[in-house]
XYZ file of C-alpha atoms in Angstrom:
619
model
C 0.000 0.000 0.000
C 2.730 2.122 0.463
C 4.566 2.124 -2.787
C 1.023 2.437 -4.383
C 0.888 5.689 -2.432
C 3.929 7.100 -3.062
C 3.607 6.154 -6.428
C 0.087 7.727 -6.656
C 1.453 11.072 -5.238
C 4.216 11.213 -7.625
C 2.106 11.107 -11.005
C -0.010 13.501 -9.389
C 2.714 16.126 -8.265
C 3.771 15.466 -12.374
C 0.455 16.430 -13.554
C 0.724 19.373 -11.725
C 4.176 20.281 -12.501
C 2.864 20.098 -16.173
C 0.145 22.229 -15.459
C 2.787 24.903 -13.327
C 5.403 24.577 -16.225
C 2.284 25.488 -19.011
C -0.581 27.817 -18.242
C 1.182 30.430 -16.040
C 2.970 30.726 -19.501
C 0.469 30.841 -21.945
C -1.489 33.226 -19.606
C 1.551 35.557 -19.022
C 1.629 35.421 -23.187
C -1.788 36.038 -23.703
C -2.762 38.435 -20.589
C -5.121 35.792 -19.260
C -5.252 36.505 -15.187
C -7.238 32.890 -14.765
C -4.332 31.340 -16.110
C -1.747 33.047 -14.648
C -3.307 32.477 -11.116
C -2.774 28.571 -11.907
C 0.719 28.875 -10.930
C 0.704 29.492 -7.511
C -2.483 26.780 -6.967
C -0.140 24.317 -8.783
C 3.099 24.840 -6.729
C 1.288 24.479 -3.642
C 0.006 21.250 -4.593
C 2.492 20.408 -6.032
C 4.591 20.700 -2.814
C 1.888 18.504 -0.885
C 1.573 15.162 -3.025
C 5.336 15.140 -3.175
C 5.853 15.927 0.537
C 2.961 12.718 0.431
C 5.252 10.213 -1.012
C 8.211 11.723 0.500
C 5.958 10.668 3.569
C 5.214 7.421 2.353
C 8.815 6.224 1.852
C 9.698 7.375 5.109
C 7.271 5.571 7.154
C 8.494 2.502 4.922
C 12.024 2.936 6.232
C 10.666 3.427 9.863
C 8.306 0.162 9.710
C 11.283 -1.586 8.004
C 9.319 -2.239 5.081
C 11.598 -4.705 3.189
C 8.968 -5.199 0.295
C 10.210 -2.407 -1.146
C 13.767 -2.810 -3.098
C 15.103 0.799 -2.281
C 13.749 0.232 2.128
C 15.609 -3.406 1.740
C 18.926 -1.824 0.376
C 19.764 0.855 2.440
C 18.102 -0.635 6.207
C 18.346 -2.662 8.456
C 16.030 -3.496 11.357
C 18.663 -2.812 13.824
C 19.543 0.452 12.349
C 19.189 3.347 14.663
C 16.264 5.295 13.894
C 17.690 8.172 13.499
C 19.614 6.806 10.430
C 16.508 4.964 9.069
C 14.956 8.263 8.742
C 18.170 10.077 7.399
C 18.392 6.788 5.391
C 15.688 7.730 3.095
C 18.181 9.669 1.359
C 21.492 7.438 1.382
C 20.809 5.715 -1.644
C 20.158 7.461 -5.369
C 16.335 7.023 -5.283
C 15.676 8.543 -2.264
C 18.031 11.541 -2.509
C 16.495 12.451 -5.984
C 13.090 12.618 -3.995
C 14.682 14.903 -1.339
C 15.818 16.991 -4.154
C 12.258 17.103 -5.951
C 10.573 17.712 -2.133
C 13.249 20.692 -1.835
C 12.539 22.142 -5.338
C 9.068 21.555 -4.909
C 9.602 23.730 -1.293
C 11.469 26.209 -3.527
C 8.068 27.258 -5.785
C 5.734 27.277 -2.805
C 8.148 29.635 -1.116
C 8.175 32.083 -3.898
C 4.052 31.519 -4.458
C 4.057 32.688 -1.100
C 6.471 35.549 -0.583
C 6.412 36.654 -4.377
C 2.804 38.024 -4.429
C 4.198 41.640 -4.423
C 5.509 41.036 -7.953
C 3.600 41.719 -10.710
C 1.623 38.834 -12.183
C 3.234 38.063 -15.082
C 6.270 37.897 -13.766
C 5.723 35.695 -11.142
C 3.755 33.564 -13.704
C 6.917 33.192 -15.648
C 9.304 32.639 -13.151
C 6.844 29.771 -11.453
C 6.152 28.565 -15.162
C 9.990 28.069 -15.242
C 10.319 25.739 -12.004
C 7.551 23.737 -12.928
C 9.495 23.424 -16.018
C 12.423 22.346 -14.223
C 10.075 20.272 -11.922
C 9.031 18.402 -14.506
C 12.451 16.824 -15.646
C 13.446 15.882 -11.765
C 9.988 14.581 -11.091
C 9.932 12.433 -14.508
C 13.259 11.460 -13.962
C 12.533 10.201 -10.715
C 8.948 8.397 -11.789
C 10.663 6.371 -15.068
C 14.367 5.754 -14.269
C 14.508 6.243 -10.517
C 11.273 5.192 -8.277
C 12.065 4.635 -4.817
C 8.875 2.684 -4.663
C 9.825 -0.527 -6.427
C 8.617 -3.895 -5.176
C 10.388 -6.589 -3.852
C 8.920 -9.782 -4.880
C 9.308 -11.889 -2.219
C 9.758 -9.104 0.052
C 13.533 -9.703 1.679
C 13.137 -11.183 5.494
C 16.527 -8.386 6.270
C 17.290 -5.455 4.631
C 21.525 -4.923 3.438
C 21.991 -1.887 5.786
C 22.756 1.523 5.434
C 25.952 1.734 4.194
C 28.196 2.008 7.470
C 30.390 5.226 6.401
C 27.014 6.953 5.822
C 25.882 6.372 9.363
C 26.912 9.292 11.022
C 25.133 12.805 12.202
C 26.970 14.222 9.049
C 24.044 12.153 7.298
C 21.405 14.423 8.971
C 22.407 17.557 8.260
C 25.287 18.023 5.431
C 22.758 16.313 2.565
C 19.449 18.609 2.876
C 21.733 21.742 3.606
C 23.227 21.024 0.082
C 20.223 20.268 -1.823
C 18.537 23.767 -0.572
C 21.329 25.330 -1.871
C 21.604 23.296 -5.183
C 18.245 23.651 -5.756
C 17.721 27.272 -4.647
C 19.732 28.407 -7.387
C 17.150 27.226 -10.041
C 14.763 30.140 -8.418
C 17.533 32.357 -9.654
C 17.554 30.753 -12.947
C 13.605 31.214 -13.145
C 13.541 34.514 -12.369
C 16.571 35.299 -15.362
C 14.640 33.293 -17.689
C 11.422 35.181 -16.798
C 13.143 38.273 -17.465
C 14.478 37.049 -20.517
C 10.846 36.380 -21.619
C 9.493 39.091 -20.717
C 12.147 40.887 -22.660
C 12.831 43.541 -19.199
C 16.315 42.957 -17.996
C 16.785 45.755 -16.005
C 17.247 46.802 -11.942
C 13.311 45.033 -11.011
C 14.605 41.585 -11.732
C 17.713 41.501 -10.049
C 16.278 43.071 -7.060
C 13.465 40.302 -7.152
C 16.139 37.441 -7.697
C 18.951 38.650 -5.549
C 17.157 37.749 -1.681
C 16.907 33.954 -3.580
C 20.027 34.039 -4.687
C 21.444 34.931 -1.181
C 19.068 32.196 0.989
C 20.410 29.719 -1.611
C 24.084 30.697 -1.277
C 24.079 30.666 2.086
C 22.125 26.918 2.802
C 24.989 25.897 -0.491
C 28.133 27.418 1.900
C 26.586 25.333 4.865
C 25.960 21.926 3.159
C 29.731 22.448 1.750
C 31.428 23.250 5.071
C 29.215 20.205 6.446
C 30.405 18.017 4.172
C 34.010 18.960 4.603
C 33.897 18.347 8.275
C 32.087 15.004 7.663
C 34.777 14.206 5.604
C 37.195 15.286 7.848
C 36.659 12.761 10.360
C 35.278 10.451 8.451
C 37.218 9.545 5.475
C 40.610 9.672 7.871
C 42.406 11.706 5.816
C 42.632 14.504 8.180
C 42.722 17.020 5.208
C 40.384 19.994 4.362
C 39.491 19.560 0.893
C 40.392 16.314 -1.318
C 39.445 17.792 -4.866
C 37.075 14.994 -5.357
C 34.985 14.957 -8.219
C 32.074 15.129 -6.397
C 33.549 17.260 -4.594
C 34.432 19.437 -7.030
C 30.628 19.067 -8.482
C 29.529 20.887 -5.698
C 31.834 23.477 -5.700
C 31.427 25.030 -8.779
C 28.079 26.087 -8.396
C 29.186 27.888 -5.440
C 32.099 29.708 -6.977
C 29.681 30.733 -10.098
C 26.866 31.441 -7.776
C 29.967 33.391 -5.711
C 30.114 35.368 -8.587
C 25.982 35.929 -9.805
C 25.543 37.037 -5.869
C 28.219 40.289 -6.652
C 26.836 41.061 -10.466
C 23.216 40.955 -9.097
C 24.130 43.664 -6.837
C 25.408 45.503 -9.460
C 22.943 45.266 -12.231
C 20.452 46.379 -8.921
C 22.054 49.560 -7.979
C 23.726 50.700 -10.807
C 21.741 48.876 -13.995
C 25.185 47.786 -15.488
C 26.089 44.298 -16.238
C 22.902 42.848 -17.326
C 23.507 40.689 -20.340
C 26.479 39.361 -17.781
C 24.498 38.947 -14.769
C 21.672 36.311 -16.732
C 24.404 34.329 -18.365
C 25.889 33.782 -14.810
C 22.487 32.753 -13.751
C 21.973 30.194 -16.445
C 25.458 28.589 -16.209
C 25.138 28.383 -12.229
C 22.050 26.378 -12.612
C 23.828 24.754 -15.425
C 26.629 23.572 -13.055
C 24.039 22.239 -10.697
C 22.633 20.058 -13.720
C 26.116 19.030 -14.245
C 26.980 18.300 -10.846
C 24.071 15.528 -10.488
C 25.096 14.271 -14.116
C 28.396 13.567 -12.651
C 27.082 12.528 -9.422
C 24.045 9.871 -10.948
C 25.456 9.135 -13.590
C 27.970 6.244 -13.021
C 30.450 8.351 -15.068
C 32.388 9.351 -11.605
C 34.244 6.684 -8.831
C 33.668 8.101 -5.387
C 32.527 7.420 -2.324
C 29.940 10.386 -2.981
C 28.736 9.018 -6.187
C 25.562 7.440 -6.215
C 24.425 5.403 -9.353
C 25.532 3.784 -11.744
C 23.154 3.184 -14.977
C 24.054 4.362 -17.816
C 20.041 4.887 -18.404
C 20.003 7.362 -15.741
C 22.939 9.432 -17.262
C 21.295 9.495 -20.917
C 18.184 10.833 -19.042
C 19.941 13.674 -17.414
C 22.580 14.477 -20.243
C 19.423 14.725 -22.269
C 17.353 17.010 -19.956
C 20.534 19.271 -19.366
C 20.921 19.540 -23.062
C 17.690 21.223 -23.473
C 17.834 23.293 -20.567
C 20.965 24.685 -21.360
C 20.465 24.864 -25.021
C 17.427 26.183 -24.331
C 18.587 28.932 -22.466
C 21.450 30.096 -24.316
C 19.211 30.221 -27.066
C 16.696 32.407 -25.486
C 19.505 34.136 -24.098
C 21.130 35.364 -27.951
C 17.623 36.567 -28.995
C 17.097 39.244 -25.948
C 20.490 39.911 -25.278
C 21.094 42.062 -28.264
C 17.906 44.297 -27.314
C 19.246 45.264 -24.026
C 21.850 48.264 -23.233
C 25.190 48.156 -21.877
C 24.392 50.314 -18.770
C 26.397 53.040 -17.411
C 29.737 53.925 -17.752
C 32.527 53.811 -14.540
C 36.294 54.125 -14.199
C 38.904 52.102 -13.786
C 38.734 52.505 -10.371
C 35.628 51.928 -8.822
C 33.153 49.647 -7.304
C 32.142 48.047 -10.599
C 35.565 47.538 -11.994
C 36.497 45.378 -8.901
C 33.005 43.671 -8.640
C 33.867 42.791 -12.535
C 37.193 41.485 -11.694
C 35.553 39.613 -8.984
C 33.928 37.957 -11.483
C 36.176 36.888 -14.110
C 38.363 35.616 -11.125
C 36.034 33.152 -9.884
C 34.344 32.375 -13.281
C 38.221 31.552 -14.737
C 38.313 29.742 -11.497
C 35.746 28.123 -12.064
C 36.552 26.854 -15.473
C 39.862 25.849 -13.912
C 38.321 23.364 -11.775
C 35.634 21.862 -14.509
C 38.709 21.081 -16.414
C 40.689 19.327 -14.103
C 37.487 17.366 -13.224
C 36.314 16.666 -16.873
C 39.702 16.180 -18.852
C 40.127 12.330 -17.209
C 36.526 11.449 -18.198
C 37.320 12.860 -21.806
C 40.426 10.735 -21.990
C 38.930 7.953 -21.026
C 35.701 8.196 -22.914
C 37.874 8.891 -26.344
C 40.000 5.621 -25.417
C 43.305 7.918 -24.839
C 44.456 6.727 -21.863
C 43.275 7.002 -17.969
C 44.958 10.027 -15.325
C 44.046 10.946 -12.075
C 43.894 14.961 -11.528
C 44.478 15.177 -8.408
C 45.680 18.402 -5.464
C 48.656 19.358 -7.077
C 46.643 20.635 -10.109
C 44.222 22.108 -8.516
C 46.333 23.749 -5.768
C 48.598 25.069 -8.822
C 46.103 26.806 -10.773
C 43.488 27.796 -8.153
C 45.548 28.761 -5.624
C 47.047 31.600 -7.452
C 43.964 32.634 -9.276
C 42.485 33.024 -5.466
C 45.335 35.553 -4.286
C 44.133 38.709 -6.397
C 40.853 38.151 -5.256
C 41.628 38.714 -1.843
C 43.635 41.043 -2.128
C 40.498 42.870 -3.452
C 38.644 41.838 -1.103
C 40.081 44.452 1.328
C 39.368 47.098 -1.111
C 36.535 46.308 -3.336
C 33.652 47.056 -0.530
C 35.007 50.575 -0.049
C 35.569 51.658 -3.742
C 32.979 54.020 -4.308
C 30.680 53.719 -7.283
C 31.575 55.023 -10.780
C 35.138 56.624 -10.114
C 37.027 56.468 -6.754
C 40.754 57.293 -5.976
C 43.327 54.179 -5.678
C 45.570 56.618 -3.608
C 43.471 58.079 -1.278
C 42.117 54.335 -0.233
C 45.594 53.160 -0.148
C 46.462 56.038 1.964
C 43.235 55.098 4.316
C 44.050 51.447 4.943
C 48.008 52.303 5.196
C 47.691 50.357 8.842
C 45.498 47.999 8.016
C 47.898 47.176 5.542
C 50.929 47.517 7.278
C 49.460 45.630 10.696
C 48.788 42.981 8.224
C 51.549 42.084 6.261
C 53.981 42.547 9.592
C 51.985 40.586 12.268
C 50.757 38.113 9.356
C 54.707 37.308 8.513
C 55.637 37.558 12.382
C 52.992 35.047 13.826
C 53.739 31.959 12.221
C 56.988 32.126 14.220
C 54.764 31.678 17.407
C 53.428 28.198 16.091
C 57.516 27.658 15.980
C 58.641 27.523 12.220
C 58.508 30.226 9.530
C 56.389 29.376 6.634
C 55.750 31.375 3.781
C 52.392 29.770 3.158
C 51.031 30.600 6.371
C 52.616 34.133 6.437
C 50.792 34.830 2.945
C 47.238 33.383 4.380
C 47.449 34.956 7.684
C 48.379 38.521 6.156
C 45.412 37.744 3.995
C 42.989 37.240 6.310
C 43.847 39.831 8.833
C 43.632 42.127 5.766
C 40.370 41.509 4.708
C 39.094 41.484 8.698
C 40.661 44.908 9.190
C 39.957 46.465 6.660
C 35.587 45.028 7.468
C 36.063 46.045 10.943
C 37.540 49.619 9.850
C 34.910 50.134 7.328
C 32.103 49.112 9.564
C 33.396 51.306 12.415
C 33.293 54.105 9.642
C 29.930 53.518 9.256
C 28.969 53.213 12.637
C 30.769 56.364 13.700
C 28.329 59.778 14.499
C 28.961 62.282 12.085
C 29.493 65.819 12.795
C 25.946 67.697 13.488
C 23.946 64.117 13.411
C 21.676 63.558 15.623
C 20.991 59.840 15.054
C 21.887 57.270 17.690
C 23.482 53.932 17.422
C 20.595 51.829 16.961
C 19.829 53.811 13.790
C 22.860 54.305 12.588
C 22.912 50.240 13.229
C 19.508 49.607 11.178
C 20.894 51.952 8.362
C 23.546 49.437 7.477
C 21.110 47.081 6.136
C 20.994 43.035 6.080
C 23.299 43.216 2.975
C 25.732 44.888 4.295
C 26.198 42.724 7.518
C 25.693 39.743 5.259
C 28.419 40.819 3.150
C 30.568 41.850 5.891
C 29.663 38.152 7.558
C 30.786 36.306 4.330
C 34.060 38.440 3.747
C 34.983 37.686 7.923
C 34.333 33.932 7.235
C 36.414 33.777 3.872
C 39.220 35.523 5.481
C 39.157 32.965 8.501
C 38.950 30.030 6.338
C 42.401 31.403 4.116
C 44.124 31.165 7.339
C 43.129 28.229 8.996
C 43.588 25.885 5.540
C 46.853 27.818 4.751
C 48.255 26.672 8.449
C 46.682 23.459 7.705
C 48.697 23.056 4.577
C 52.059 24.769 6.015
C 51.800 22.533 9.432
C 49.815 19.517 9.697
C 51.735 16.526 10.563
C 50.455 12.988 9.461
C 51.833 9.620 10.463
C 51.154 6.091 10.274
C 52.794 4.410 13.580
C 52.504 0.984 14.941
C 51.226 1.047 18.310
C 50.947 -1.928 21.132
C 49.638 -1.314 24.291
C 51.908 1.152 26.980
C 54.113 2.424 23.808
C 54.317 6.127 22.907
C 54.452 7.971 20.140
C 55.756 11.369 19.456
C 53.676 13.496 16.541
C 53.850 17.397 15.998
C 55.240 17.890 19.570
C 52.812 16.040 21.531
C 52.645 12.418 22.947
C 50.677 10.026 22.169
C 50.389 6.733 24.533
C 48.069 3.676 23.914
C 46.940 2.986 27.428
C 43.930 0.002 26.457
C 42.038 -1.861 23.984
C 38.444 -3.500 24.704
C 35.567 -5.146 22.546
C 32.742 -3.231 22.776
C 28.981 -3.424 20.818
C 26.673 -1.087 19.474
C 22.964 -1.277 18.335
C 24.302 -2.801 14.525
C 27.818 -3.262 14.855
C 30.735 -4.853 17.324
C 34.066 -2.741 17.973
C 37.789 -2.687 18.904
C 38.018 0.977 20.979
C 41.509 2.019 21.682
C 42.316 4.572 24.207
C 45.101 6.916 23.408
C 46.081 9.267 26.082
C 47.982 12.499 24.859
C 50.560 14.599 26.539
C 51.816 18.000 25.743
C 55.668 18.209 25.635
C 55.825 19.121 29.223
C 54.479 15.875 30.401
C 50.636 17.154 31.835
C 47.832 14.946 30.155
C 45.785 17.012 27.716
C 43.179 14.729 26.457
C 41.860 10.911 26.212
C 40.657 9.758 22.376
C 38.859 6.470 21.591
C 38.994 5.742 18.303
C 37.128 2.453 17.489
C 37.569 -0.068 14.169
C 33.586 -1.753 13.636
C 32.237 -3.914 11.818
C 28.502 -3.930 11.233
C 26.738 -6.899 11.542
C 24.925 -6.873 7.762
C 27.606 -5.957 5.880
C 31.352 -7.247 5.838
C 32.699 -3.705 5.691
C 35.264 -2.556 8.543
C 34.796 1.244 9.296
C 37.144 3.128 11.176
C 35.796 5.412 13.800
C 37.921 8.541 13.906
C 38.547 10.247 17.410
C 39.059 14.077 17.438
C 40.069 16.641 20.278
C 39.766 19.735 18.861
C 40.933 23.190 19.781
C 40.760 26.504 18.239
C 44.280 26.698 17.664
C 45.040 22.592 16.829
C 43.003 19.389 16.279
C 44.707 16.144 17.615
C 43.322 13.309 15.763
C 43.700 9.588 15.668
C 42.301 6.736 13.458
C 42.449 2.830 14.009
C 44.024 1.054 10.481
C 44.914 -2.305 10.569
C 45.647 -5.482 13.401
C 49.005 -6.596 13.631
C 48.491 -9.334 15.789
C 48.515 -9.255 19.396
C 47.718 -6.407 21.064
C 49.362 -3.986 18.199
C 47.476 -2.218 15.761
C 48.460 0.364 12.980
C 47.510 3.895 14.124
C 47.395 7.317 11.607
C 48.000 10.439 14.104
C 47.576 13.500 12.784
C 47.942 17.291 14.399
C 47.474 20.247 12.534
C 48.030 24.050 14.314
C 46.984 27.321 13.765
């Protein structure tokens, strides 16, 4: 009854996609307000039936519902519940249906806080998502149904695969899929515009708030995942440069980019033509990023299927989206101005160079990720891109940037003097680049990595804090207080001002990362020490222990700072789940805000030895 249900829901939410995705249209063509209205009705239902059979294959994974294929593959009736209800999206099939439940959360949201915009607009952007609705909700229906029966129904299911049971689970996957699929309301609304033939200041004002919720919930699910990977995977690092990885990642550097044009093309008119093309090749990257990810094409332990039907499916629905688009795109572009003119130096010029950094950027990292699957579809060999590449040309492309990230927010519009702001951040600047040089002496070697990154940072955070203290300061003859002069900055501001901080914190803790982790694999028996980026580490015990699915060997490691006082006890464990025979190592962290000490179980050596990786990094 339950796959009927789900399956039910599905064809309905379809129907109504196809009905979103029409009429709105037609009426926006033809001026018919009946039509038009269909839009929002749609969404909204739209939104239920899927959050129905979202519903449906949830309760099946909580009732351990092994008649269903997709329930029997990725539970287990021992499975903590927690993780069966996480688990509905651990497999392919489920996680598409997340996605479709997000998007279909996406067009309900703008029904509902869009009404202010005139009705043809919001008839064309909604027409747009049920577009888009209808290729993820067809796709899901004919090559991907999470409601396939299992005939007999299994008397076990094969578990949740052990590396995906883990908090990380909960939170990293819907925090990425609100900000994958929030960019398509950014795409809608540039498409709408395109349409409607009016790409000036209204439509970037309408799409920029989007644009911002869905950058933010895509900067979250990233730095989730990282972390998830971070003491998961056991490589201790922060970024791999994993396909998938990468997948993810350039959506957020074009979307990086669409967030600063918008802002332009909003206050000043100017880069219009620019500002659409970002928003169709963001969304275009998200298509490509669940090509790569669904597709089979990709080996990872992100990837999640593997049939070549799936990938002709959603190679064929990006195709017309994007060729869509651009199409649509080289009819209206031609009708619409260049915008105003500004100087050399100025708020636009570094905005602009903002964005051909991270769009070359960009383009940097779809190469290194595409050029092995070339090769190997063309039968010219197989390579592995791997860090060096990317380090080598992104790396570099990412100094200039932010650099300019000190200045840009301060440049006034149209023309502004390079001197005088030099001559205004002369301390900033100078505090900078000597305490930035100076305090990776303190951590107790010189290196120029960590000089570069910390100078970096502290220059974009001064010059923030200086500007915002500028702002904040009572001018001569005002009579405004600090609460007003506090609400005049505006949410923009402080979210700009909030992203710029965070970059500027993440330079320096990856460049001390980079400049001063220390990573060893050590054989350890029980009472030996080992010594790893000056501290101690000392197995003291190892014990059997069992948990609701699995049975474990915990170790406990007791670590000592160089001057012999105890700092901290870590148990990291080696399991082994009772459905599967897959070992998973259980990583044990202490962190600190200036070091992580970390420690991860490998292999048995026989006795009461094991092979240990220990692994500090300081900042």
């Amino acid at each position: 009854m339950i796959a009927e249900l789900g399956l039910f829901a599905l064809i309905l939410a379809l129907l109504l996609a196809i009905a979103q995705g029409t009429l709105p249209l037609i009426g926006a063509a033809r001026g018919d307000v009946a039509l038009m209205a269909v839009g929002r009705s749609a969404a909204f239902g739209q939104l239920f039936f899927v959050a129905l059979a979202y519903a449906a294959l949830t309760w099946a994974f909580v009732t351990d519902d092994f008649s269903l294929r997709y329930v029997a593959t990725h539970s287990n009736s021992l499975l903590p519940t927690q993780y069966k209800i996480s688990g509905v999206w651990g497999g392919h099939e489920g996680s598409l249906l997340l996605w479709v439940l997000i998007l279909s959360l996406w067009s309900a949201a703008v029904a509902t806080f869009s009404r202010s915009l005139p009705r043809e607009v919001l008839a064309r952007v909604l027409g747009v998502m049920g577009l888009v609705a209808i290729g993820f909700i067809g796709f899901t229906l004919f090559t991907s149904s999470p409601f396939e029966r299992l005939l007999p129904a299994a008397m076990e299911g094969r578990d949740l695969n052990p590396m995906l049971q883990d908090p990380g689970l909960i939170f990293h996957p819907p925090m990425l899929y609100m900000g994958y699929v929030g960019f398509s309301v950014a795409f809608a609304f540039a498409i709408a515009a395109l349409i409607g033939g009016r790409l000036d200041a209204a439509w970037a004002r309408w799409s920029r708030p989007w644009t911002a919720v869905a950058w933010a919930f895509l900067t979250l699910g990233i730095a989730l995942g990282s972390w998830w990977a971070y003491y998961v995977l056991g490589w201790g690092g922060w970024w791999f440069w994993d396909p998938v990885e990468n997948a993810s990642f350039l959506p957020w550097l074009m979307g990086t980019a669409l967030l600063h044009s918008l802002a332009v093309t909003e206050k000043r008119g100017g880069f219009k033509n620019w500002t659409v093309m970002l928003a169709i090749l963001t969304f275009s990257l998200v298509l490509l990023g669940a090509l790569l990810v669904r597709s089979g094409v990709l080996t990872s332990v992100h990837a999640f299927a593997v049939d070549p039907d799936r990938g002709l499916y959603l190679l064929g629905f990006m195709a017309v989206v994007v060729a869509g688009s651009l199409t649509l795109f080289a009819w209206r572009a031609g009708k619409v101005g260049l915008g105003g003119s500004f100087g050399l130096v100025s708020r636009e010029s570094a905005l602009l160079t903002n964005n051909v950094l991270l769009a070359v950027s960009a383009a940097a990292v779809l190469l290194g990720t595409l050029y092995p699957l070339f090769l190997d579809a063309f039968g010219l060999g197989k390579i592995s891109v791997g860090p060096p590449y990317f380090e080598a040309v992104f790396l570099p492309l990412m100094l200039p940037l932010l650099l300019l990230l000190g200045f840009g927010p301060r440049l006034r519009w149209k023309q502004d003097s390079p001197t005088e702001q030099l001559w205004r951040l002369r301390w900033i600047l100078g505090f900078s680049l000597v305490f930035g040089m100076l305090w990776p002496l303190a951590v107790g070697s010189w290196s120029l990595l960590a000089g570069m990154g910390t100078f970096l940072g502290l220059w974009i955070i001064g010059s923030a804090l200086k500007d915002l203290v500028e702002r904040l300061r009572r001018r001569p003859g005002s009579t405004q207080g600090f609460g007003t002069r506090v609400k005049r900055l505006g949410r923009s501001y402080a979210g700009m001002q909030i992203a710029h901080i965070g970059v500027a914190l993440l330079v320096i803790g990856v460049t001390f990362v980079l400049g001063y982790d220390d990573e060893r694999d050590v054989r350890m028996a029980v009472g030996e020490t080992v010594e790893v980026g000056g501290y101690a580490f000392r197995l003291d015990a190892l014990e059997h222990i069992d948990g609701p699915n699995y049975s474990a060997e915990q170790a406990t490691v007791a670590v000592y700072r160089d001057d012999g006082r105890r700092l901290a006890t870590l148990r990291p464990q080696m399991r082994d789940y009772f459905s599967q025979d897959m070992p998973m190592a259980h990583t044990s962290l202490h962190r600190g805000l200036f070091r992580d000490l970390y420690v991860n179980m490998g292999e048995p050596l026989g006795g009461d030895a094991w092979v240990m990786r220990v692994y500090t990094s300081r900042t």
